[in-house]
Amino acid sequence: MTALGGDPASCSHLGGTLLRGAAGLARTAYPLDSNSATGRMAAAVTGELDRAGRALQVYAQDLAEALASHERLRVRAAAAGLEVQGWRVIEPYGVVTVPTIQARREAAPDLQAALDRSNARLGRARAAVTRELQLAEHALARTAGLPSARASGPTPGGQ
Amino acid sequence: MRRTPASRSRDVGDLAALAVAAQARAIAREVGTLDPILGDDSAQRAADGFAEQAVASLSRLAILAEGRP
């Protein structure tokens, strides 16, 4: 089950910084000979900053939507006398009337299905941003002739 | 001494390389100060690893652009 958390604004901030940095670096490096070592490395670094920036911006949007969707479902669940814990709909303890029990049982399956969909979407978004960031990290390490900061994760063509 | 078109082109290239170095260092500094919260261990490790590598690569680019080994 996907953990519920994260801060879309902080992801968007880094994504935006990377995209602006990539665009600025591309403009500044434009007069360089594209076959020179500096020109080649500037182009490669620019490309990977852009890739990671885009991935983080998309993830920030997906995360914001998942958190908003979770909150909407939590409010809907509360209106039906139910609670949401993580990605599960639960019936709170306490003495209730038969009609309340019936109303809860009618509402719970739809709410749970909506939570499951939201959970799955967030899981896919996290897998995608993880993959893109790992690929960008490996590509940067190769370009700079440096060992990758982390040994794990996918390599291009190796997934 | 008269400057030839080739030497002027070299000067433009040198200035651009120095500008690239300054910009690469500025981006590295900014990326190094940011702390995104992805909300998942695996994604967080990927983001931290990428940021670390980006700072190292940008610093390497700056050194190369400055013509230092």
PDB file of C-alpha atoms in Angstrom:
ATOM      1  CA  MET A   1       0.000   0.000   0.000  1.00  0.00           C
ATOM      2  CA  THR A   2       1.317   3.445  -0.957  1.00  0.00           C
ATOM      3  CA  ALA A   3       2.278   5.672   1.954  1.00  0.00           C
ATOM      4  CA  LEU A   4       0.166   8.783   2.191  1.00  0.00           C
ATOM      5  CA  GLY A   5       2.397  11.806   2.453  1.00  0.00           C
ATOM      6  CA  GLY A   6       4.768  14.094   0.656  1.00  0.00           C
ATOM      7  CA  ASP A   7       4.863  17.778  -0.083  1.00  0.00           C
ATOM      8  CA  PRO A   8       3.871  18.741  -3.642  1.00  0.00           C
ATOM      9  CA  ALA A   9       5.187  22.309  -3.268  1.00  0.00           C
ATOM     10  CA  SER A  10       8.712  21.180  -2.371  1.00  0.00           C
ATOM     11  CA  CYS A  11       8.788  18.743  -5.325  1.00  0.00           C
ATOM     12  CA  SER A  12       7.522  21.442  -7.662  1.00  0.00           C
ATOM     13  CA  HIS A  13      10.130  23.880  -6.323  1.00  0.00           C
ATOM     14  CA  LEU A  14      13.014  21.526  -7.146  1.00  0.00           C
ATOM     15  CA  GLY A  15      11.427  20.637 -10.501  1.00  0.00           C
ATOM     16  CA  GLY A  16      11.050  24.297 -11.420  1.00  0.00           C
ATOM     17  CA  THR A  17      14.604  25.091 -10.327  1.00  0.00           C
ATOM     18  CA  LEU A  18      15.945  22.266 -12.515  1.00  0.00           C
ATOM     19  CA  LEU A  19      13.880  23.322 -15.539  1.00  0.00           C
ATOM     20  CA  ARG A  20      14.927  26.987 -15.230  1.00  0.00           C
ATOM     21  CA  GLY A  21      18.539  25.934 -14.673  1.00  0.00           C
ATOM     22  CA  ALA A  22      18.483  23.665 -17.738  1.00  0.00           C
ATOM     23  CA  ALA A  23      16.986  26.389 -19.932  1.00  0.00           C
ATOM     24  CA  GLY A  24      19.474  29.006 -18.689  1.00  0.00           C
ATOM     25  CA  LEU A  25      22.439  26.700 -19.099  1.00  0.00           C
ATOM     26  CA  ALA A  26      21.357  25.806 -22.642  1.00  0.00           C
ATOM     27  CA  ARG A  27      21.162  29.505 -23.576  1.00  0.00           C
ATOM     28  CA  THR A  28      24.539  30.312 -22.017  1.00  0.00           C
ATOM     29  CA  ALA A  29      26.251  27.309 -23.605  1.00  0.00           C
ATOM     30  CA  TYR A  30      24.820  28.021 -27.070  1.00  0.00           C
ATOM     31  CA  PRO A  31      27.964  29.841 -28.392  1.00  0.00           C
ATOM     32  CA  LEU A  32      30.195  26.937 -27.350  1.00  0.00           C
ATOM     33  CA  ASP A  33      31.491  24.532 -29.954  1.00  0.00           C
ATOM     34  CA  SER A  34      29.118  21.567 -29.628  1.00  0.00           C
ATOM     35  CA  ASN A  35      32.002  19.178 -30.342  1.00  0.00           C
ATOM     36  CA  SER A  36      34.195  20.557 -27.551  1.00  0.00           C
ATOM     37  CA  ALA A  37      34.346  18.702 -24.230  1.00  0.00           C
ATOM     38  CA  THR A  38      32.627  21.591 -22.433  1.00  0.00           C
ATOM     39  CA  GLY A  39      29.936  21.897 -25.116  1.00  0.00           C
ATOM     40  CA  ARG A  40      29.209  18.173 -25.022  1.00  0.00           C
ATOM     41  CA  MET A  41      29.065  18.031 -21.244  1.00  0.00           C
ATOM     42  CA  ALA A  42      26.906  21.168 -20.981  1.00  0.00           C
ATOM     43  CA  ALA A  43      24.424  19.643 -23.455  1.00  0.00           C
ATOM     44  CA  ALA A  44      24.327  16.337 -21.574  1.00  0.00           C
ATOM     45  CA  VAL A  45      23.901  17.954 -18.150  1.00  0.00           C
ATOM     46  CA  THR A  46      21.204  20.279 -19.515  1.00  0.00           C
ATOM     47  CA  GLY A  47      19.281  17.301 -20.888  1.00  0.00           C
ATOM     48  CA  GLU A  48      19.325  15.406 -17.596  1.00  0.00           C
ATOM     49  CA  LEU A  49      18.370  18.449 -15.503  1.00  0.00           C
ATOM     50  CA  ASP A  50      15.454  18.977 -17.876  1.00  0.00           C
ATOM     51  CA  ARG A  51      14.397  15.316 -17.651  1.00  0.00           C
ATOM     52  CA  ALA A  52      14.466  15.303 -13.842  1.00  0.00           C
ATOM     53  CA  GLY A  53      12.773  18.702 -13.639  1.00  0.00           C
ATOM     54  CA  ARG A  54       9.891  17.554 -15.819  1.00  0.00           C
ATOM     55  CA  ALA A  55       9.493  14.312 -13.867  1.00  0.00           C
ATOM     56  CA  LEU A  56       9.362  16.216 -10.570  1.00  0.00           C
ATOM     57  CA  GLN A  57       6.827  18.729 -11.907  1.00  0.00           C
ATOM     58  CA  VAL A  58       4.545  15.931 -13.142  1.00  0.00           C
ATOM     59  CA  TYR A  59       4.933  14.105  -9.825  1.00  0.00           C
ATOM     60  CA  ALA A  60       4.146  17.259  -7.831  1.00  0.00           C
ATOM     61  CA  GLN A  61       0.885  17.578  -9.776  1.00  0.00           C
ATOM     62  CA  ASP A  62      -0.005  13.887  -9.299  1.00  0.00           C
ATOM     63  CA  LEU A  63       0.820  14.039  -5.587  1.00  0.00           C
ATOM     64  CA  ALA A  64      -1.282  17.187  -5.103  1.00  0.00           C
ATOM     65  CA  GLU A  65      -4.215  15.522  -6.869  1.00  0.00           C
ATOM     66  CA  ALA A  66      -3.862  12.337  -4.793  1.00  0.00           C
ATOM     67  CA  LEU A  67      -3.792  14.275  -1.515  1.00  0.00           C
ATOM     68  CA  ALA A  68      -6.789  16.394  -2.555  1.00  0.00           C
ATOM     69  CA  SER A  69      -8.697  13.306  -3.672  1.00  0.00           C
ATOM     70  CA  HIS A  70      -7.940  11.573  -0.364  1.00  0.00           C
ATOM     71  CA  GLU A  71      -9.255  14.568   1.558  1.00  0.00           C
ATOM     72  CA  ARG A  72     -12.458  14.704  -0.524  1.00  0.00           C
ATOM     73  CA  LEU A  73     -13.039  10.977   0.090  1.00  0.00           C
ATOM     74  CA  ARG A  74     -12.375  11.414   3.804  1.00  0.00           C
ATOM     75  CA  VAL A  75     -15.082  14.112   3.946  1.00  0.00           C
ATOM     76  CA  ARG A  76     -17.506  11.911   1.970  1.00  0.00           C
ATOM     77  CA  ALA A  77     -16.775   9.009   4.312  1.00  0.00           C
ATOM     78  CA  ALA A  78     -17.379  11.165   7.391  1.00  0.00           C
ATOM     79  CA  ALA A  79     -20.738  12.271   5.950  1.00  0.00           C
ATOM     80  CA  ALA A  80     -21.676   8.589   5.661  1.00  0.00           C
ATOM     81  CA  GLY A  81     -20.573   7.908   9.251  1.00  0.00           C
ATOM     82  CA  LEU A  82     -17.358   6.178   8.160  1.00  0.00           C
ATOM     83  CA  GLU A  83     -13.685   6.867   8.741  1.00  0.00           C
ATOM     84  CA  VAL A  84     -10.699   6.706   6.428  1.00  0.00           C
ATOM     85  CA  GLN A  85      -7.429   5.398   7.846  1.00  0.00           C
ATOM     86  CA  GLY A  86      -4.638   5.534   5.311  1.00  0.00           C
ATOM     87  CA  TRP A  87      -6.252   4.037   2.219  1.00  0.00           C
ATOM     88  CA  ARG A  88      -8.874   1.975   4.068  1.00  0.00           C
ATOM     89  CA  VAL A  89     -12.506   2.791   4.842  1.00  0.00           C
ATOM     90  CA  ILE A  90     -13.439   1.613   8.306  1.00  0.00           C
ATOM     91  CA  GLU A  91     -16.557   1.618  10.446  1.00  0.00           C
ATOM     92  CA  PRO A  92     -15.930   3.477  13.692  1.00  0.00           C
ATOM     93  CA  TYR A  93     -16.684   1.788  17.008  1.00  0.00           C
ATOM     94  CA  GLY A  94     -19.795   2.746  18.919  1.00  0.00           C
ATOM     95  CA  VAL A  95     -23.455   1.949  19.219  1.00  0.00           C
ATOM     96  CA  VAL A  96     -25.400   2.877  16.094  1.00  0.00           C
ATOM     97  CA  THR A  97     -28.872   2.369  14.730  1.00  0.00           C
ATOM     98  CA  VAL A  98     -29.726  -0.211  12.105  1.00  0.00           C
ATOM     99  CA  PRO A  99     -30.384   2.434   9.390  1.00  0.00           C
ATOM    100  CA  THR A 100     -26.932   3.936  10.086  1.00  0.00           C
ATOM    101  CA  ILE A 101     -25.317   0.522   9.726  1.00  0.00           C
ATOM    102  CA  GLN A 102     -27.189   0.031   6.462  1.00  0.00           C
ATOM    103  CA  ALA A 103     -26.140   3.482   5.156  1.00  0.00           C
ATOM    104  CA  ARG A 104     -22.510   2.796   6.045  1.00  0.00           C
ATOM    105  CA  ARG A 105     -22.513  -0.549   4.298  1.00  0.00           C
ATOM    106  CA  GLU A 106     -24.014   0.981   1.174  1.00  0.00           C
ATOM    107  CA  ALA A 107     -21.456   3.791   1.024  1.00  0.00           C
ATOM    108  CA  ALA A 108     -18.320   1.845   1.976  1.00  0.00           C
ATOM    109  CA  PRO A 109     -17.700  -0.161  -1.252  1.00  0.00           C
ATOM    110  CA  ASP A 110     -17.774   2.919  -3.522  1.00  0.00           C
ATOM    111  CA  LEU A 111     -15.549   4.878  -1.184  1.00  0.00           C
ATOM    112  CA  GLN A 112     -13.102   2.003  -0.889  1.00  0.00           C
ATOM    113  CA  ALA A 113     -12.980   1.571  -4.666  1.00  0.00           C
ATOM    114  CA  ALA A 114     -12.268   5.297  -5.107  1.00  0.00           C
ATOM    115  CA  LEU A 115      -9.510   5.136  -2.482  1.00  0.00           C
ATOM    116  CA  ASP A 116      -8.012   2.076  -4.201  1.00  0.00           C
ATOM    117  CA  ARG A 117      -7.924   3.899  -7.533  1.00  0.00           C
ATOM    118  CA  SER A 118      -6.308   6.946  -5.989  1.00  0.00           C
ATOM    119  CA  ASN A 119      -3.775   4.757  -4.169  1.00  0.00           C
ATOM    120  CA  ALA A 120      -2.899   2.929  -7.413  1.00  0.00           C
ATOM    121  CA  ARG A 121      -2.497   6.219  -9.342  1.00  0.00           C
ATOM    122  CA  LEU A 122      -0.151   7.584  -6.674  1.00  0.00           C
ATOM    123  CA  GLY A 123       1.834   4.327  -6.695  1.00  0.00           C
ATOM    124  CA  ARG A 124       2.300   4.599 -10.466  1.00  0.00           C
ATOM    125  CA  ALA A 125       3.324   8.257 -10.173  1.00  0.00           C
ATOM    126  CA  ARG A 126       5.911   7.375  -7.532  1.00  0.00           C
ATOM    127  CA  ALA A 127       7.302   4.525  -9.607  1.00  0.00           C
ATOM    128  CA  ALA A 128       7.578   6.833 -12.624  1.00  0.00           C
ATOM    129  CA  VAL A 129       9.380   9.659 -10.810  1.00  0.00           C
ATOM    130  CA  THR A 130      11.704   7.185  -9.103  1.00  0.00           C
ATOM    131  CA  ARG A 131      12.637   5.614 -12.443  1.00  0.00           C
ATOM    132  CA  GLU A 132      13.228   8.975 -14.171  1.00  0.00           C
ATOM    133  CA  LEU A 133      15.358  10.324 -11.325  1.00  0.00           C
ATOM    134  CA  GLN A 134      17.455   7.161 -11.202  1.00  0.00           C
ATOM    135  CA  LEU A 135      17.990   7.219 -14.972  1.00  0.00           C
ATOM    136  CA  ALA A 136      18.956  10.909 -14.857  1.00  0.00           C
ATOM    137  CA  GLU A 137      21.355  10.225 -11.990  1.00  0.00           C
ATOM    138  CA  HIS A 138      23.068   7.379 -13.880  1.00  0.00           C
ATOM    139  CA  ALA A 139      23.302   9.456 -17.067  1.00  0.00           C
ATOM    140  CA  LEU A 140      24.847  12.373 -15.164  1.00  0.00           C
ATOM    141  CA  ALA A 141      27.357  10.079 -13.501  1.00  0.00           C
ATOM    142  CA  ARG A 142      28.337   8.635 -16.883  1.00  0.00           C
ATOM    143  CA  THR A 143      28.656  12.095 -18.432  1.00  0.00           C
ATOM    144  CA  ALA A 144      30.823  13.425 -15.646  1.00  0.00           C
ATOM    145  CA  GLY A 145      32.881  10.255 -15.417  1.00  0.00           C
ATOM    146  CA  LEU A 146      31.920   9.989 -11.772  1.00  0.00           C
ATOM    147  CA  PRO A 147      30.657   6.973  -9.858  1.00  0.00           C
ATOM    148  CA  SER A 148      26.901   7.088  -9.358  1.00  0.00           C
ATOM    149  CA  ALA A 149      25.905   8.423  -5.942  1.00  0.00           C
ATOM    150  CA  ARG A 150      23.742   5.314  -5.416  1.00  0.00           C
ATOM    151  CA  ALA A 151      24.504   1.879  -6.722  1.00  0.00           C
ATOM    152  CA  SER A 152      20.886   0.698  -6.987  1.00  0.00           C
ATOM    153  CA  GLY A 153      18.170   1.555  -9.463  1.00  0.00           C
ATOM    154  CA  PRO A 154      17.556   1.094 -13.149  1.00  0.00           C
ATOM    155  CA  THR A 155      20.093   1.713 -15.845  1.00  0.00           C
ATOM    156  CA  PRO A 156      19.152   2.785 -19.368  1.00  0.00           C
ATOM    157  CA  GLY A 157      17.970  -0.274 -21.261  1.00  0.00           C
ATOM    158  CA  GLY A 158      18.421  -2.408 -18.194  1.00  0.00           C
ATOM    159  CA  GLN A 159      14.911  -2.400 -16.786  1.00  0.00           C
TER     160      GLN A 159
ATOM    161  CA  MET B   1      48.377  43.362 -33.075  1.00  0.00           C
ATOM    162  CA  ARG B   2      45.329  42.893 -35.287  1.00  0.00           C
ATOM    163  CA  ARG B   3      42.734  40.449 -34.112  1.00  0.00           C
ATOM    164  CA  THR B   4      41.647  37.841 -36.633  1.00  0.00           C
ATOM    165  CA  PRO B   5      38.095  36.465 -36.924  1.00  0.00           C
ATOM    166  CA  ALA B   6      39.407  33.175 -35.532  1.00  0.00           C
ATOM    167  CA  SER B   7      40.806  34.821 -32.387  1.00  0.00           C
ATOM    168  CA  ARG B   8      37.572  36.789 -31.885  1.00  0.00           C
ATOM    169  CA  SER B   9      35.596  33.544 -32.163  1.00  0.00           C
ATOM    170  CA  ARG B  10      37.923  31.971 -29.601  1.00  0.00           C
ATOM    171  CA  ASP B  11      37.329  34.900 -27.227  1.00  0.00           C
ATOM    172  CA  VAL B  12      33.558  34.527 -27.535  1.00  0.00           C
ATOM    173  CA  GLY B  13      33.926  30.837 -26.804  1.00  0.00           C
ATOM    174  CA  ASP B  14      36.107  31.533 -23.750  1.00  0.00           C
ATOM    175  CA  LEU B  15      33.611  34.063 -22.389  1.00  0.00           C
ATOM    176  CA  ALA B  16      30.730  31.658 -22.951  1.00  0.00           C
ATOM    177  CA  ALA B  17      32.649  28.903 -21.172  1.00  0.00           C
ATOM    178  CA  LEU B  18      33.241  31.154 -18.160  1.00  0.00           C
ATOM    179  CA  ALA B  19      29.548  32.078 -18.126  1.00  0.00           C
ATOM    180  CA  VAL B  20      28.656  28.381 -18.251  1.00  0.00           C
ATOM    181  CA  ALA B  21      30.967  27.745 -15.303  1.00  0.00           C
ATOM    182  CA  ALA B  22      29.372  30.527 -13.244  1.00  0.00           C
ATOM    183  CA  GLN B  23      25.880  29.356 -14.096  1.00  0.00           C
ATOM    184  CA  ALA B  24      26.652  25.705 -13.372  1.00  0.00           C
ATOM    185  CA  ARG B  25      27.972  26.674  -9.931  1.00  0.00           C
ATOM    186  CA  ALA B  26      24.892  28.804  -9.241  1.00  0.00           C
ATOM    187  CA  ILE B  27      22.521  25.963 -10.181  1.00  0.00           C
ATOM    188  CA  ALA B  28      24.544  23.496  -8.070  1.00  0.00           C
ATOM    189  CA  ARG B  29      24.307  25.829  -5.056  1.00  0.00           C
ATOM    190  CA  GLU B  30      20.552  26.220  -5.435  1.00  0.00           C
ATOM    191  CA  VAL B  31      19.881  22.506  -5.999  1.00  0.00           C
ATOM    192  CA  GLY B  32      22.000  21.733  -2.924  1.00  0.00           C
ATOM    193  CA  THR B  33      19.789  23.887  -0.695  1.00  0.00           C
ATOM    194  CA  LEU B  34      16.464  22.337  -1.749  1.00  0.00           C
ATOM    195  CA  ASP B  35      14.874  19.501   0.146  1.00  0.00           C
ATOM    196  CA  PRO B  36      11.917  17.942  -1.689  1.00  0.00           C
ATOM    197  CA  ILE B  37       9.628  15.639   0.273  1.00  0.00           C
ATOM    198  CA  LEU B  38       8.331  12.882  -2.000  1.00  0.00           C
ATOM    199  CA  GLY B  39       6.483  10.915   0.674  1.00  0.00           C
ATOM    200  CA  ASP B  40       7.923   7.505  -0.183  1.00  0.00           C
ATOM    201  CA  ASP B  41      11.263   5.935   0.782  1.00  0.00           C
ATOM    202  CA  SER B  42      12.228   4.688  -2.663  1.00  0.00           C
ATOM    203  CA  ALA B  43      11.303   7.910  -4.467  1.00  0.00           C
ATOM    204  CA  GLN B  44      13.033   9.920  -1.752  1.00  0.00           C
ATOM    205  CA  ARG B  45      16.259   7.951  -2.158  1.00  0.00           C
ATOM    206  CA  ALA B  46      16.063   8.506  -5.935  1.00  0.00           C
ATOM    207  CA  ALA B  47      15.556  12.250  -5.462  1.00  0.00           C
ATOM    208  CA  ASP B  48      18.391  12.531  -2.929  1.00  0.00           C
ATOM    209  CA  GLY B  49      20.716  10.488  -5.158  1.00  0.00           C
ATOM    210  CA  PHE B  50      19.846  12.569  -8.205  1.00  0.00           C
ATOM    211  CA  ALA B  51      20.375  15.877  -6.365  1.00  0.00           C
ATOM    212  CA  GLU B  52      23.744  14.691  -5.047  1.00  0.00           C
ATOM    213  CA  GLN B  53      24.811  13.610  -8.525  1.00  0.00           C
ATOM    214  CA  ALA B  54      23.501  16.800 -10.148  1.00  0.00           C
ATOM    215  CA  VAL B  55      25.579  18.947  -7.777  1.00  0.00           C
ATOM    216  CA  ALA B  56      28.692  16.833  -8.500  1.00  0.00           C
ATOM    217  CA  SER B  57      28.143  16.942 -12.280  1.00  0.00           C
ATOM    218  CA  LEU B  58      27.488  20.685 -12.328  1.00  0.00           C
ATOM    219  CA  SER B  59      30.660  21.272 -10.321  1.00  0.00           C
ATOM    220  CA  ARG B  60      32.557  19.052 -12.755  1.00  0.00           C
ATOM    221  CA  LEU B  61      31.118  21.019 -15.684  1.00  0.00           C
ATOM    222  CA  ALA B  62      32.209  24.293 -14.058  1.00  0.00           C
ATOM    223  CA  ILE B  63      35.770  22.996 -13.625  1.00  0.00           C
ATOM    224  CA  LEU B  64      35.865  21.828 -17.237  1.00  0.00           C
ATOM    225  CA  ALA B  65      34.467  25.134 -18.521  1.00  0.00           C
ATOM    226  CA  GLU B  66      37.085  27.058 -16.567  1.00  0.00           C
ATOM    227  CA  GLY B  67      39.726  25.037 -18.366  1.00  0.00           C
ATOM    228  CA  ARG B  68      41.008  23.418 -15.197  1.00  0.00           C
ATOM    229  CA  PRO B  69      41.825  19.708 -15.206  1.00  0.00           C
TER     230      PRO B  69
END
